[in-house]
XYZ file of C-alpha atoms in Angstrom:
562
model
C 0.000 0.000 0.000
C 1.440 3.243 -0.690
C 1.520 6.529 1.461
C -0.855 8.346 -0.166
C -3.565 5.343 -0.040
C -2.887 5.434 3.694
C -5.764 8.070 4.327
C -9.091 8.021 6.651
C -11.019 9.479 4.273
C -10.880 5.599 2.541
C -12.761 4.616 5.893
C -15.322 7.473 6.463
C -16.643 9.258 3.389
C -18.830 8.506 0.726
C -22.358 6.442 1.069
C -20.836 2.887 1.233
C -19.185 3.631 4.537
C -21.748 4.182 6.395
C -21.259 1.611 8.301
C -18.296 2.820 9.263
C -19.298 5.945 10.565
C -22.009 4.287 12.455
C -19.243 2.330 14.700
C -17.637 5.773 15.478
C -20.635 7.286 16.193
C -21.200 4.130 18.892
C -18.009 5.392 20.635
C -19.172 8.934 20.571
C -18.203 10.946 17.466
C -19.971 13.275 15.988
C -19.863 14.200 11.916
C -17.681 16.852 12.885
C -15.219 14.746 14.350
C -15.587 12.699 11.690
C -14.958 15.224 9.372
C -11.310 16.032 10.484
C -7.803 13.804 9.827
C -7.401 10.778 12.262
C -4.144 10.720 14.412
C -3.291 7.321 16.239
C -2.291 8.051 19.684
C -0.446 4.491 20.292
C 0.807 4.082 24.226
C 2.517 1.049 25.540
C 0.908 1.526 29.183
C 0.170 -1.381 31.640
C 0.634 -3.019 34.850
C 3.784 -5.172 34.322
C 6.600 -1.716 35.342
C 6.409 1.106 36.481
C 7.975 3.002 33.862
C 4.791 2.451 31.399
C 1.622 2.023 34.433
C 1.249 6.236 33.851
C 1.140 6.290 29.935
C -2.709 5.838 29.903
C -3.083 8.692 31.296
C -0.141 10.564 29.371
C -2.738 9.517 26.631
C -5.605 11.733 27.050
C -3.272 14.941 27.279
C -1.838 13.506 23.834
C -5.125 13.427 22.402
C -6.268 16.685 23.783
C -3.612 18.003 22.415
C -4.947 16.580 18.850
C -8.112 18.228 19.491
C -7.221 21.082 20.530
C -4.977 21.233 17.027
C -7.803 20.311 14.780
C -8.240 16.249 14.502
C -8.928 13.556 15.772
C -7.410 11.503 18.403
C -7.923 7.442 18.570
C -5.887 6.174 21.190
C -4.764 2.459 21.112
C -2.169 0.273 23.436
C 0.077 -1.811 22.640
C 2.231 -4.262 24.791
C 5.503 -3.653 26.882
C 7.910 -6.090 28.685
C 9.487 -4.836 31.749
C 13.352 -5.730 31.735
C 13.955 -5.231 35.189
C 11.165 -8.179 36.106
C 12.207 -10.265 33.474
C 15.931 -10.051 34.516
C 17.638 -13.206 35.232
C 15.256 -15.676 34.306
C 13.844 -17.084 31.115
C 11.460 -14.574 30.609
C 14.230 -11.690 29.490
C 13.526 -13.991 26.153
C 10.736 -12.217 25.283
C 12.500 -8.826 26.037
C 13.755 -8.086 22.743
C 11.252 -10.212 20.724
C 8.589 -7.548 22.068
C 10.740 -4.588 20.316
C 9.292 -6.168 17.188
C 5.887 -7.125 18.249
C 5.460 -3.208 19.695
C 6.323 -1.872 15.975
C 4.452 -4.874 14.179
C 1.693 -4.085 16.669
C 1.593 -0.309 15.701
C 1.768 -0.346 12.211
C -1.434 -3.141 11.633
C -3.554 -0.655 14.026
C -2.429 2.469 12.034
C -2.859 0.178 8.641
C -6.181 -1.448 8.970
C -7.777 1.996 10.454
C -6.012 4.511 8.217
C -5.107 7.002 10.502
C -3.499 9.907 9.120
C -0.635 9.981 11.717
C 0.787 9.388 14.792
C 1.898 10.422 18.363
C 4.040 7.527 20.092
C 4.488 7.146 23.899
C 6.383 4.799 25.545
C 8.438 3.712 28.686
C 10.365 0.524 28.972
C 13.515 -0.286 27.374
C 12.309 -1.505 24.024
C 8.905 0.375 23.649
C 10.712 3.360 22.359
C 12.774 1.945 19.592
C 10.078 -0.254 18.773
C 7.628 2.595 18.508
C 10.035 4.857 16.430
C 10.658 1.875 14.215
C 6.760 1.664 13.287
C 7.142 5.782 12.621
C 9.847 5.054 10.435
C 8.134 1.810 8.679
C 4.879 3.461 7.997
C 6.556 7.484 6.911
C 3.335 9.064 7.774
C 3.629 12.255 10.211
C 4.801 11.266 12.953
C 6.231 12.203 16.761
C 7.590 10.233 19.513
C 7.453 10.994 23.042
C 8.767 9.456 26.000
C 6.683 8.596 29.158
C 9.756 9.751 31.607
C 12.230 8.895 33.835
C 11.606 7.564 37.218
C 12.951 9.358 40.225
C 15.666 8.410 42.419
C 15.075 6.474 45.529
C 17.730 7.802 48.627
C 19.055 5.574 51.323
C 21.934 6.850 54.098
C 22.124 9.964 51.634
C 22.621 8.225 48.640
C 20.722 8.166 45.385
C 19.460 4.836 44.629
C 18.485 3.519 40.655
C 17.793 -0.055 40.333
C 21.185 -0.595 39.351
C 21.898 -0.365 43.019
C 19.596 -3.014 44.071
C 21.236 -5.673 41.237
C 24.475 -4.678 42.453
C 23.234 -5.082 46.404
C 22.386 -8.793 45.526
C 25.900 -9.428 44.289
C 27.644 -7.789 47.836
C 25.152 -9.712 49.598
C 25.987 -13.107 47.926
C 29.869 -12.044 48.699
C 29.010 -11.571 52.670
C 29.850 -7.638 52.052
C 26.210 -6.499 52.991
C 23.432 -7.504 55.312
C 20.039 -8.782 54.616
C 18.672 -5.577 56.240
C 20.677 -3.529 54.015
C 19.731 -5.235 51.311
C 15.935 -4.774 52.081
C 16.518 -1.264 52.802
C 17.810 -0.968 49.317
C 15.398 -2.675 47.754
C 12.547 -0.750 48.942
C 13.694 2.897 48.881
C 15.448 2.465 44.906
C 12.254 2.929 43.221
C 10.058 5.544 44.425
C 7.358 6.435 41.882
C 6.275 5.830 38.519
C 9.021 6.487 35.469
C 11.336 4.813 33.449
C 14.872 3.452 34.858
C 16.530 6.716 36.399
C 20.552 6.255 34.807
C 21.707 6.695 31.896
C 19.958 3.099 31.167
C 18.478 2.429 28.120
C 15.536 3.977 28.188
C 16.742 7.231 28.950
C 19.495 6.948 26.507
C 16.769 6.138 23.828
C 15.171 9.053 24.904
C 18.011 11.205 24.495
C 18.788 10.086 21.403
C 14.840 10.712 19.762
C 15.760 14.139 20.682
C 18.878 14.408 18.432
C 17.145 12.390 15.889
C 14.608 15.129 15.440
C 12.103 12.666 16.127
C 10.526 14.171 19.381
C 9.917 17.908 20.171
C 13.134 19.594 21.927
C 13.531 19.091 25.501
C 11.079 16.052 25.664
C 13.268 13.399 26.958
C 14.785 14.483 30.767
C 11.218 15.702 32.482
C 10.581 13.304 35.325
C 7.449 10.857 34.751
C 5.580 12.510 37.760
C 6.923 16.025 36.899
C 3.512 18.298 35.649
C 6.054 19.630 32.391
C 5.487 15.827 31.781
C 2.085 16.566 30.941
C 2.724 19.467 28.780
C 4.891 17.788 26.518
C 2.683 15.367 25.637
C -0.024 17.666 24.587
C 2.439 20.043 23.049
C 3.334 16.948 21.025
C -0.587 15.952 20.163
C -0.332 19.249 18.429
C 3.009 19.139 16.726
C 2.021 15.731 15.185
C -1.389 17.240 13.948
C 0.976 20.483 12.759
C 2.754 17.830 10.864
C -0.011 16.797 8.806
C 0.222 20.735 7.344
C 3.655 20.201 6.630
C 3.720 17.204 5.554
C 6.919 16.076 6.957
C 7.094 12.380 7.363
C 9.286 10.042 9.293
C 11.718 9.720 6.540
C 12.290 13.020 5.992
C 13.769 13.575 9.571
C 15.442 9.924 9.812
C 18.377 10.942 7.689
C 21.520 9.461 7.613
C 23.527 12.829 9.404
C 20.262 12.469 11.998
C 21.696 9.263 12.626
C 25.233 10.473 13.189
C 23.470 12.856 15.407
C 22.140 10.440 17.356
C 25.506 8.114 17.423
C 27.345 11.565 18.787
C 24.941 11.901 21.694
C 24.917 8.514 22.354
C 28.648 8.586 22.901
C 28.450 11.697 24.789
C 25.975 10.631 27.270
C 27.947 7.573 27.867
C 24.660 5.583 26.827
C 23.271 1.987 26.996
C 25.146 -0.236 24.209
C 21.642 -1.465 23.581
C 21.348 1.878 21.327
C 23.552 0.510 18.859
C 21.119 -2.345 17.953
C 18.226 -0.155 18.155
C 19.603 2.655 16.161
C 20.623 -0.402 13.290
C 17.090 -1.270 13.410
C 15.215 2.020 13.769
C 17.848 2.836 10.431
C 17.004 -0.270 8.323
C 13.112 0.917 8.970
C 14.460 4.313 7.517
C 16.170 2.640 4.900
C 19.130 4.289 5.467
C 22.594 2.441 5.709
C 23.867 2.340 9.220
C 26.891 0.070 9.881
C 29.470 -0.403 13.047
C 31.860 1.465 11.159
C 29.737 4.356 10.989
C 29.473 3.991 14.984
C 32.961 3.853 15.201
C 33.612 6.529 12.934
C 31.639 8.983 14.808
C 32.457 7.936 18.162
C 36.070 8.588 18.142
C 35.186 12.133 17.230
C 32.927 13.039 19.978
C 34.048 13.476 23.851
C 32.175 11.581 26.785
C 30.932 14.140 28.775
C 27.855 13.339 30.968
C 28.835 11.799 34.497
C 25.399 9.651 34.528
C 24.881 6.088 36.182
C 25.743 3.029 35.306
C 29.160 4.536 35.084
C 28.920 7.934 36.584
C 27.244 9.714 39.702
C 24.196 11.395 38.589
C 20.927 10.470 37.271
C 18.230 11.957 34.584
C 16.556 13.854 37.064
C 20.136 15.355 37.720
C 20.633 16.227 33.916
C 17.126 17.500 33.651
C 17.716 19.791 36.109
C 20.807 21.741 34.750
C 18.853 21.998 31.057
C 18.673 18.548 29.284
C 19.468 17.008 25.949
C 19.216 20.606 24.996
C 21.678 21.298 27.312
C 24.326 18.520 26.201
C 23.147 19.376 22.015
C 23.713 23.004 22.409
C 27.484 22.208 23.696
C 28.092 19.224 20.404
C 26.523 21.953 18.256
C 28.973 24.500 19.254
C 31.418 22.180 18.584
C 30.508 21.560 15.523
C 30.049 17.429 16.455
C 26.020 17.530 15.111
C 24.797 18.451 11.809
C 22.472 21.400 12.529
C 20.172 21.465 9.031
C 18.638 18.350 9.788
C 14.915 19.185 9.819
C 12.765 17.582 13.058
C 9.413 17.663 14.046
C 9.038 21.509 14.900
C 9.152 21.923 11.214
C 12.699 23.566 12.095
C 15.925 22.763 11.622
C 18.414 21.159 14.839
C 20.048 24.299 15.030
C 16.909 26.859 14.868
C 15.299 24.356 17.936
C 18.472 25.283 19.748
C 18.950 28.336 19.008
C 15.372 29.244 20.504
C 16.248 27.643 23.692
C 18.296 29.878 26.891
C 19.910 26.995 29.077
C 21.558 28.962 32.515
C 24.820 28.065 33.443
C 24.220 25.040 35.010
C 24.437 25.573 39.225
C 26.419 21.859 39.135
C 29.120 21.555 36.260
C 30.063 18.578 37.093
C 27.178 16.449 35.695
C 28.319 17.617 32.500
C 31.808 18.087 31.894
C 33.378 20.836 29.355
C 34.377 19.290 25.733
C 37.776 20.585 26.601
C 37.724 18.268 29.668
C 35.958 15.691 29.486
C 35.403 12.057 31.267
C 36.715 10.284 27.964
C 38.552 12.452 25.419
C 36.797 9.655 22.743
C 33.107 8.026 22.823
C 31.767 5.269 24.798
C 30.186 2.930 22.975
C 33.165 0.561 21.204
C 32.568 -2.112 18.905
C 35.120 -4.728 18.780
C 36.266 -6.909 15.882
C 38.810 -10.079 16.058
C 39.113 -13.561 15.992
C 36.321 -13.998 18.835
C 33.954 -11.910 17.232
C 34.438 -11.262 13.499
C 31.636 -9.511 12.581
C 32.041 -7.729 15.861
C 30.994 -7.275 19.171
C 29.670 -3.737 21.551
C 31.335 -2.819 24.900
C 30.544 0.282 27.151
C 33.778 2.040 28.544
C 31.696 4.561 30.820
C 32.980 4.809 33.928
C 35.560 1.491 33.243
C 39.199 2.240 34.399
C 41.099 -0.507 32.410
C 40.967 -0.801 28.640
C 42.910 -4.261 28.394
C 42.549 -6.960 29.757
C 44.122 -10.956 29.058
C 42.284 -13.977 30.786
C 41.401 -17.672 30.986
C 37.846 -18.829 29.760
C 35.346 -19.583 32.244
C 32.394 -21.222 29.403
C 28.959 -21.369 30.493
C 25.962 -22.244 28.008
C 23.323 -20.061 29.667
C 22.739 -17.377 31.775
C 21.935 -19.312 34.633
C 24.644 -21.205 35.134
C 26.728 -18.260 34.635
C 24.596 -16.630 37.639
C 25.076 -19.695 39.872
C 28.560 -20.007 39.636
C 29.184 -16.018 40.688
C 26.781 -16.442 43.362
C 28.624 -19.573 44.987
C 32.460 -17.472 44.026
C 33.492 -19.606 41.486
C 34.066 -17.253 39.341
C 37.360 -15.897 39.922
C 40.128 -12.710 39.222
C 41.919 -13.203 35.777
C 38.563 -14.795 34.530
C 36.808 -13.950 31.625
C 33.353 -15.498 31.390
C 31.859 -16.481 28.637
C 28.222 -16.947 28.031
C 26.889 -18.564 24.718
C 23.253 -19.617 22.964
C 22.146 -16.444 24.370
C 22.157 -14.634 20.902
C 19.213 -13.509 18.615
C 18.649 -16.823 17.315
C 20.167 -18.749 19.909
C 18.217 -18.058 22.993
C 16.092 -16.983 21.302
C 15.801 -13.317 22.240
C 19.736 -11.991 23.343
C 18.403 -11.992 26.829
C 20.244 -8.989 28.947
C 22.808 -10.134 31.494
C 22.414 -7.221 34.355
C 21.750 -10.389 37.003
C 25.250 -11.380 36.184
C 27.190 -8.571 35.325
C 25.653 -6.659 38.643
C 26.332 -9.469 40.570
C 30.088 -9.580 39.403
C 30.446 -5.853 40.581
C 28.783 -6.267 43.675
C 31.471 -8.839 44.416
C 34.092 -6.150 43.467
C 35.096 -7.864 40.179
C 34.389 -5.812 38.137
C 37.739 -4.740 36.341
C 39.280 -7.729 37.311
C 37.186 -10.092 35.484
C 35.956 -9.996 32.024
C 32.324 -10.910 30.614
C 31.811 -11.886 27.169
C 28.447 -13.147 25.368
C 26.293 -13.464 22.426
C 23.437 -11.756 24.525
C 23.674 -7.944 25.304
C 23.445 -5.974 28.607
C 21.436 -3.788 30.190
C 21.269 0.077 30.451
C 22.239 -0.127 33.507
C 25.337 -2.791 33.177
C 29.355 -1.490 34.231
C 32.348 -3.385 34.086
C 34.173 -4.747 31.593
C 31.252 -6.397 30.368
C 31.629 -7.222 25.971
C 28.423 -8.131 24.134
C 26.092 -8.924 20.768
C 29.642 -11.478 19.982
C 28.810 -12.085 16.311
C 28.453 -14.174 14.678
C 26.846 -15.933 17.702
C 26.886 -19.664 19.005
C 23.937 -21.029 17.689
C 24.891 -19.991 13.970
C 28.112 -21.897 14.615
C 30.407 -18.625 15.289
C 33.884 -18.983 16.951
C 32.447 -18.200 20.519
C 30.980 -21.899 20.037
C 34.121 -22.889 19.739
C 35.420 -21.969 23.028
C 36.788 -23.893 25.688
C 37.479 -23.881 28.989
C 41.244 -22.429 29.636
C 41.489 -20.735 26.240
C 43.255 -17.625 26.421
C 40.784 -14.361 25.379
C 42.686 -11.033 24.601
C 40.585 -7.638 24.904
C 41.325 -4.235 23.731
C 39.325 -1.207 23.585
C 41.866 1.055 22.262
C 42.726 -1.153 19.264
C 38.753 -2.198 18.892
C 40.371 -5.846 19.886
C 38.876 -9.072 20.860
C 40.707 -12.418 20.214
C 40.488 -16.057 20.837
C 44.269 -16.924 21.324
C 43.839 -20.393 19.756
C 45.893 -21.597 16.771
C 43.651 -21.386 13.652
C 44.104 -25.720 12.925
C 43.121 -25.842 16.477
C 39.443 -23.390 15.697
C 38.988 -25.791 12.133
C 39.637 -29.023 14.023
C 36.646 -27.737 16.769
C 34.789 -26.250 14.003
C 34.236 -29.974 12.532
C 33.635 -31.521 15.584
C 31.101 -28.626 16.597
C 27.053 -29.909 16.186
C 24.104 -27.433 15.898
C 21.797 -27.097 18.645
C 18.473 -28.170 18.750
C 16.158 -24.984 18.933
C 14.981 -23.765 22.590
C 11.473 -23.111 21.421
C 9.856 -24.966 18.420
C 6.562 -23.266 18.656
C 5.198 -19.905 19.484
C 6.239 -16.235 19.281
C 9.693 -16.885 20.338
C 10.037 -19.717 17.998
C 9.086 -17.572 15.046
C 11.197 -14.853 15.873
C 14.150 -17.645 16.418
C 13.542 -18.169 12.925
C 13.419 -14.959 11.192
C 16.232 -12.793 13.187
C 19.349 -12.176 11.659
C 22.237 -10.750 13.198
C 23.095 -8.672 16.264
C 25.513 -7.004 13.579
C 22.899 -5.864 11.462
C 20.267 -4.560 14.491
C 19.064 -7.955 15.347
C 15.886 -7.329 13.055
C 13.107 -9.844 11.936
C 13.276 -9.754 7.942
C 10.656 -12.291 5.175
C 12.004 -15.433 4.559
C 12.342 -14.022 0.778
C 14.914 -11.394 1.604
């Protein structure tokens, strides 16, 4: 179906749709409603985290804002998977399958009802890529808008993200914390509703709609509970019904130098590494041509300069209070890191949003550092090629003191085991741990590894072990942590071929990652090496098992035929 046949004037005019009309009218609309373009308001609220249980209600200021603008709302839901419940068991499988599902979800409501546009909230980790990837897939005018970060919990003066609690289980397991602590921890980290409060991944998604052009300007730091919350999401009912005028689609924003804007914030924030896959698959959507070169490219232009958690000291709340994305844009843009004629969703270019924004000095400069000073005089987010990972692999360097590091293979075939053996201090210094089948195909679902990787720095291991997989990591993951190994186990890549004792060589400052194992030794394993029988044969994970390519490319679902 093409664009312009996208239209709901094909639903309500003329006498054969009468019928039609006479459903609206059941849920209340009048011929004048009737008579104005249709905007989807899609929200991924529900009951299963707290960073999406408020979007229902984020809703109906969307759609007044469409009113209020001149069309006509219909609001519609889609699903969400919290991460932080489904951590560390088998249902963090169904984490990134539901990135798909959300944007497969979106586009067959705004299909078979031929709305005229959109307005996008959402929460949880993969909700907002997911929802920007339906923007991009069906290019009809389009904003997204983020449902906000949670606020941070405080305990003996500190300020508490979930992170904390992840990491408290790991000191507890090592006998460096008490139970009472522990409980203590647990129920003062999350106080209210609101996405992750680091620099996790939804807040670095959030960020990174912003320098995508995607969302209005200053959309993604407002807390969840904050009342500006509220205003954003009408103001951006009415942009997206503003957009209709203008006609300015998805795909005229979702450029390729948008996308470098988004890899330089990404790096500057000292985001999640989860961006890179989601930024590979909101691009494909675009159908622009995003590879890990381009990521590497970029990032060793572009300082780290935001001292946010999982890394740093301060939160979103922190940044939102000294000015922003805006603030940490206006700073690239001075620079000269971001390309500022990229039109957005104001209808404006990146540089005249700016330009109409006056940020204070902020009272605390050290939540964002200078350019000329910065935490890391490079970016963040490292992608690694070698012998272990030849079609590469993503590590996070925020906040990680080493950038080397030489060890002995410690091979576990799932998460769990992996988990079990750090809990009971098996897994010791010099170690690098390897965890396999957990890839795209493999698990299915590259299932996030913040049980294990927290519990490694809770023991205080974490720069003197290493952690490398075929799954990914959360947001909220630190240490020397190396994920999305490609080619992964299941499709018979080297990290199948691993054993226990083999010597693993890591380098982020020469984008390194070897398997120190003579190359007749790898062929004689490789023909000795069986496939696996599939985890799931049936179902949603199953299908996705079957259809998902690599972490390389974005970890997207693609027809058999292509």
């Amino acid at each position: 179906m093409n664009n312009t046949d996208i239209s709901s004037r094909n639903v309500v005019e003329g006498t054969s749709r009468s019928p039609h009309r006479a459903m609206y009218k059941a849920m209340g609309l009048t011929d004048e409603d009737l008579s104005r373009k249709f905007i989807g308001v899609s929200h991924t609220g529900n009951e299963a985290t707290p960073c999406n249980i408020h979007l229902g209600r984020l809703a109906q200021k969307a759609k007044e804002g469409v009113y209020d603008a001149g069309a006509t709302p219909r609001e519609f839901s889609t699903i969400a998977v919290s991460d932080g419940i489904a951590m560390g068991h088998e249902g963090m499988k169904s984490s990134l399958v539901s990135r798909e599902i959300i944007a497969d979800s979106i586009e067959l409501m705004v299909r078979a009802h031929q709305y005229d546009g959109l307005v996008g909230i959402a929460g949880c980790d993969k909700s907002l890529p997911g929802t920007m990837m339906a923007m991009a897939r069906l290019n009809l005018p389009s904003v997204f808008v983020y449902g906000g970060t949670i606020m941070p919990g405080y305990y003996n003066g500190k300020q508490l993200t979930v992170q904390d609690v992840y990491e408290a289980v790991g000191a507890f397991d090592a006998g460096q914390l008490s139970l009472e602590a522990l409980k203590n921890i647990e129920n003062y980290a999350c106080p209210t509703a609101g996405s992750c409060g680091g620099m996790f991944t939804a807040n670095t998604m959030a960020s990174i709609s912003e320098a995508l052009g995607i969302s209005l300007p200053g959309s993604a730091s407002p807390p969840a509970e904050d009342e500006r919350r509220e205003k954003m999401v009408y103001d951006t009912g009415v942009a997206a019904t503003k957009l209709l005028e203008l006609n300015i689609k998805p795909r005229d924003i979702l450029t390729f130098e948008a996308f470098e804007n988004a890899i330089t914030i990404l790096n500057a924030i000292g985001g999640s590494t989860n961006a890179i896959l989601h930024l590979l698959a909101i691009s494909n959507e675009s159908r622009v041509k995003l590879t890990y070169d381009d990521f590497e490219r970029v990032r060793k232009k572009v300082p780290h300069i935001a001292d946010l958690k999982p890394g740093g000291m301060y939160v979103m709340n922190d940044l939102d209070k000294i000015g922003g994305v805006p603030l940490m844009l206006k700073k690239l843009l001075d620079r000269k890191l971001l390309h500022e004629d990229v039109i957005t969703v104001t209808g404006k270019t990146m540089k005249q949003n700016l330009d109409a924004i006056t940020i204070p000095p902020p009272a605390n400069a050290d939540i964002v550092r200078p350019l000329g000073t910065p935490l890391h005089k490079v970016g963040t987010a490292v992608v690694l090629k070698g012998s272990l990972a030849p079609d590469g692999a993503v590590v996070k360097i925020a906040g990680v003191k080493i950038d080397k590091f030489t060890g002995k293979a410690k091979v576990f075939d799932r998460e769990e085991d992996a988990f079990d053996a750090v809990s009971k201090n098996e897994v010791k210094e010099g170690d690098v741990v390897v965890i396999r089948y957990e890839g795209p195909k493999g698990g299915p679902g590259m299932r996030e590894m913040l049980a294990v990787t927290a519990a490694i720095v809770g023991q205080g291991l974490g720069e003197k072990v290493a952690l490398v997989t075929d799954g990914r990591f959360s947001g909220a993951t630190r240490g020397f942590m190396i994920g999305h190994v490609a080619p992964e186990a299941y499709v018979g890549g080297n990290i199948a071929l691993v054993k226990n004792g083999d010597r693993i060589i890591i380098d982020t400052e020469t984008n390194i990652i070897d398997l120190d194992v003579p190359k007749e030794e790898l062929d004689q394993r490789r023909k000795e090496w069986k496939p696996r029988k599939p985890n799931y044969e049936t179902g949603a994970l199953a299908k996705y098992a079957s259809l998902v390519g690599s972490a390389a490319q974005g970890a997207i679902t693609s027809p058999i035929w292509q």
